[in-house]
Amino acid sequence: MSTASSFKIDKSKAIEQVEDFVQRLHDLEYEIDTRANLITYTNCATLADNLTNTLSRYENNRDTMLSTVYASDALLWIEKAFAAGIIHEGSAAIRKLREKETKLEEYKQRCVQLEADNQQLASEYLQLQGRYNELDARLEYVQE
C-alpha cells in the first residue's frame, strides 16, 4: 500500500486495504503530512478532514452490512492523500529499517567470522588427517 496506484476499488478487498492502512497509521508506519490541512475540497473541508471523517465513518460502521461502501469511500480519500503526496513513511518504518540494516550488518560480520572459523577448522582437520595417516602407517609397520 505504498503508492496511490495500489488502490483499486475492489469491493472484496476494500475492507482489507482500509484495515491495512489504518493499522499502518496506528503503528506509525505511515504519517500524514501537515500539508493535508492546507488542501481544501468542497465545503471548505480539508483533505485531512475528509480523510479523517471517512476513516471514522468506516470504523463506526465496520460491522454493518454497508462496511464495504464505507471502506470504498475511505479508499477514495486514501488514494487522494497518496496522490497529493501527504502520506509518508513514518518514524516506525524508518526505525524498523535502521534495525534491519543493523541486524544485516551483524549477520554479515558473523558470516565473515564463521567463514574464518571454518577455514581454521578445515586447516586443523587437514593437519589431523595427515597426523592420522602418519600414525596409521606407523601402526601398519609395527604390526608387520
Tab-separated table of C-alpha atoms in Angstrom:
chain	number	residue	atom	x	y	z
A	1	MET	CA	0.000	0.000	0.000
A	2	SER	CA	2.874	2.336	-0.691
A	3	THR	CA	1.551	4.153	-3.723
A	4	ALA	CA	-1.714	5.506	-4.978
A	5	SER	CA	-1.661	3.025	-7.854
A	6	SER	CA	-2.011	0.168	-5.382
A	7	PHE	CA	-5.546	1.367	-4.578
A	8	LYS	CA	-8.015	-0.187	-6.927
A	9	ILE	CA	-11.540	-0.023	-5.598
A	10	ASP	CA	-12.270	-3.731	-5.496
A	11	LYS	CA	-15.118	-4.144	-3.048
A	12	SER	CA	-13.906	-7.556	-1.983
A	13	LYS	CA	-10.546	-6.074	-0.982
A	14	ALA	CA	-11.661	-2.604	0.114
A	15	ILE	CA	-12.068	-3.557	3.755
A	16	GLU	CA	-8.706	-5.327	3.809
A	17	GLN	CA	-6.952	-2.306	2.277
A	18	VAL	CA	-8.556	0.172	4.673
A	19	GLU	CA	-7.756	-2.050	7.660
A	20	ASP	CA	-4.144	-2.303	6.481
A	21	PHE	CA	-3.895	1.472	6.049
A	22	VAL	CA	-5.413	2.168	9.478
A	23	GLN	CA	-3.107	-0.388	11.112
A	24	ARG	CA	-0.076	1.227	9.487
A	25	LEU	CA	-1.195	4.627	10.759
A	26	HIS	CA	-1.587	3.229	14.280
A	27	ASP	CA	1.820	1.536	14.054
A	28	LEU	CA	3.375	4.824	12.850
A	29	GLU	CA	4.492	3.185	9.627
A	30	TYR	CA	2.559	5.922	7.828
A	31	GLU	CA	2.359	9.558	8.790
A	32	ILE	CA	0.088	12.219	7.366
A	33	ASP	CA	1.864	15.427	6.424
A	34	THR	CA	0.511	18.623	7.976
A	35	ARG	CA	0.015	19.937	4.449
A	36	ALA	CA	-3.158	17.828	4.451
A	37	ASN	CA	-4.717	20.646	6.481
A	38	LEU	CA	-3.984	23.120	3.672
A	39	ILE	CA	-5.551	21.183	0.791
A	40	THR	CA	-9.243	22.049	0.621
A	41	TYR	CA	-12.075	20.336	-1.198
A	42	THR	CA	-15.788	21.051	-1.331
A	43	ASN	CA	-17.479	22.806	1.599
A	44	CYS	CA	-14.078	24.135	2.715
A	45	ALA	CA	-13.223	20.749	4.210
A	46	THR	CA	-9.545	19.905	4.051
A	47	LEU	CA	-8.044	16.687	2.788
A	48	ALA	CA	-7.171	15.832	6.399
A	49	ASP	CA	-10.794	16.437	7.461
A	50	ASN	CA	-12.215	14.320	4.659
A	51	LEU	CA	-9.731	11.504	5.243
A	52	THR	CA	-10.373	11.537	8.985
A	53	ASN	CA	-14.139	11.674	8.539
A	54	THR	CA	-14.292	8.802	6.064
A	55	LEU	CA	-11.986	6.650	8.190
A	56	SER	CA	-14.125	7.408	11.255
A	57	ARG	CA	-17.322	6.566	9.365
A	58	TYR	CA	-15.745	3.314	8.224
A	59	GLU	CA	-14.610	2.398	11.738
A	60	ASN	CA	-18.049	3.225	13.157
A	61	ASN	CA	-19.725	1.038	10.515
A	62	ARG	CA	-17.195	-1.746	10.042
A	63	ASP	CA	-19.567	-4.342	11.458
A	64	THR	CA	-22.572	-3.344	9.377
A	65	MET	CA	-23.771	-4.578	6.016
A	66	LEU	CA	-22.594	-1.297	4.490
A	67	SER	CA	-18.981	-1.701	5.598
A	68	THR	CA	-17.747	-2.183	2.015
A	69	VAL	CA	-19.450	1.059	0.973
A	70	TYR	CA	-17.718	2.949	3.780
A	71	ALA	CA	-14.432	1.188	3.022
A	72	SER	CA	-14.689	2.134	-0.666
A	73	ASP	CA	-15.363	5.751	0.288
A	74	ALA	CA	-12.373	5.731	2.640
A	75	LEU	CA	-10.180	4.239	-0.089
A	76	LEU	CA	-11.033	7.114	-2.410
A	77	TRP	CA	-9.755	9.599	0.179
A	78	ILE	CA	-6.724	7.460	0.974
A	79	GLU	CA	-5.940	7.427	-2.747
A	80	LYS	CA	-6.306	11.219	-2.901
A	81	ALA	CA	-3.954	11.544	0.086
A	82	PHE	CA	-1.321	9.373	-1.601
A	83	ALA	CA	-1.775	11.271	-4.868
A	84	ALA	CA	-1.307	14.573	-3.033
A	85	GLY	CA	1.918	13.237	-1.530
A	86	ILE	CA	0.860	13.748	2.057
A	87	ILE	CA	1.287	10.144	3.219
A	88	HIS	CA	4.892	9.427	4.176
A	89	GLU	CA	6.798	6.556	5.681
A	90	GLY	CA	6.516	7.089	9.395
A	91	SER	CA	9.106	7.068	12.133
A	92	ALA	CA	8.316	3.443	12.959
A	93	ALA	CA	9.083	2.379	9.395
A	94	ILE	CA	12.350	4.297	9.456
A	95	ARG	CA	13.225	2.805	12.848
A	96	LYS	CA	12.424	-0.701	11.575
A	97	LEU	CA	14.573	-0.108	8.502
A	98	ARG	CA	17.510	1.003	10.660
A	99	GLU	CA	17.046	-2.015	12.930
A	100	LYS	CA	17.041	-4.329	9.900
A	101	GLU	CA	20.145	-2.638	8.476
A	102	THR	CA	21.919	-3.027	11.829
A	103	LYS	CA	20.874	-6.675	12.018
A	104	LEU	CA	22.073	-7.245	8.448
A	105	GLU	CA	25.471	-5.759	9.304
A	106	GLU	CA	25.685	-8.004	12.375
A	107	TYR	CA	24.871	-11.042	10.215
A	108	LYS	CA	27.496	-10.035	7.658
A	109	GLN	CA	30.121	-9.741	10.401
A	110	ARG	CA	29.018	-13.068	11.867
A	111	CYS	CA	29.261	-14.652	8.408
A	112	VAL	CA	32.827	-13.375	7.999
A	113	GLN	CA	33.713	-14.765	11.441
A	114	LEU	CA	32.103	-18.129	10.658
A	115	GLU	CA	33.986	-18.341	7.351
A	116	ALA	CA	37.260	-17.656	9.182
A	117	ASP	CA	36.372	-20.274	11.806
A	118	ASN	CA	35.502	-22.734	9.040
A	119	GLN	CA	38.840	-22.164	7.320
A	120	GLN	CA	40.650	-22.630	10.636
A	121	LEU	CA	38.777	-25.875	11.299
A	122	ALA	CA	39.462	-27.118	7.762
A	123	SER	CA	43.163	-26.417	8.251
A	124	GLU	CA	43.185	-28.205	11.602
A	125	TYR	CA	41.272	-31.113	10.065
A	126	LEU	CA	43.854	-31.464	7.306
A	127	GLN	CA	46.649	-31.414	9.883
A	128	LEU	CA	44.887	-34.047	11.972
A	129	GLN	CA	44.162	-36.117	8.869
A	130	GLY	CA	47.860	-36.007	7.987
A	131	ARG	CA	48.828	-36.952	11.534
A	132	TYR	CA	46.287	-39.811	11.471
A	133	ASN	CA	47.682	-41.121	8.193
A	134	GLU	CA	51.185	-40.913	9.662
A	135	LEU	CA	50.208	-42.827	12.791
A	136	ASP	CA	48.227	-45.352	10.766
A	137	ALA	CA	51.268	-46.003	8.582
A	138	ARG	CA	53.458	-46.499	11.679
A	139	LEU	CA	50.904	-48.862	13.168
A	140	GLU	CA	50.875	-50.947	9.996
A	141	TYR	CA	54.688	-51.030	10.042
A	142	VAL	CA	54.754	-52.144	13.671
A	143	GLN	CA	52.142	-54.849	13.061
A	144	GLU	CA	54.134	-56.352	10.201
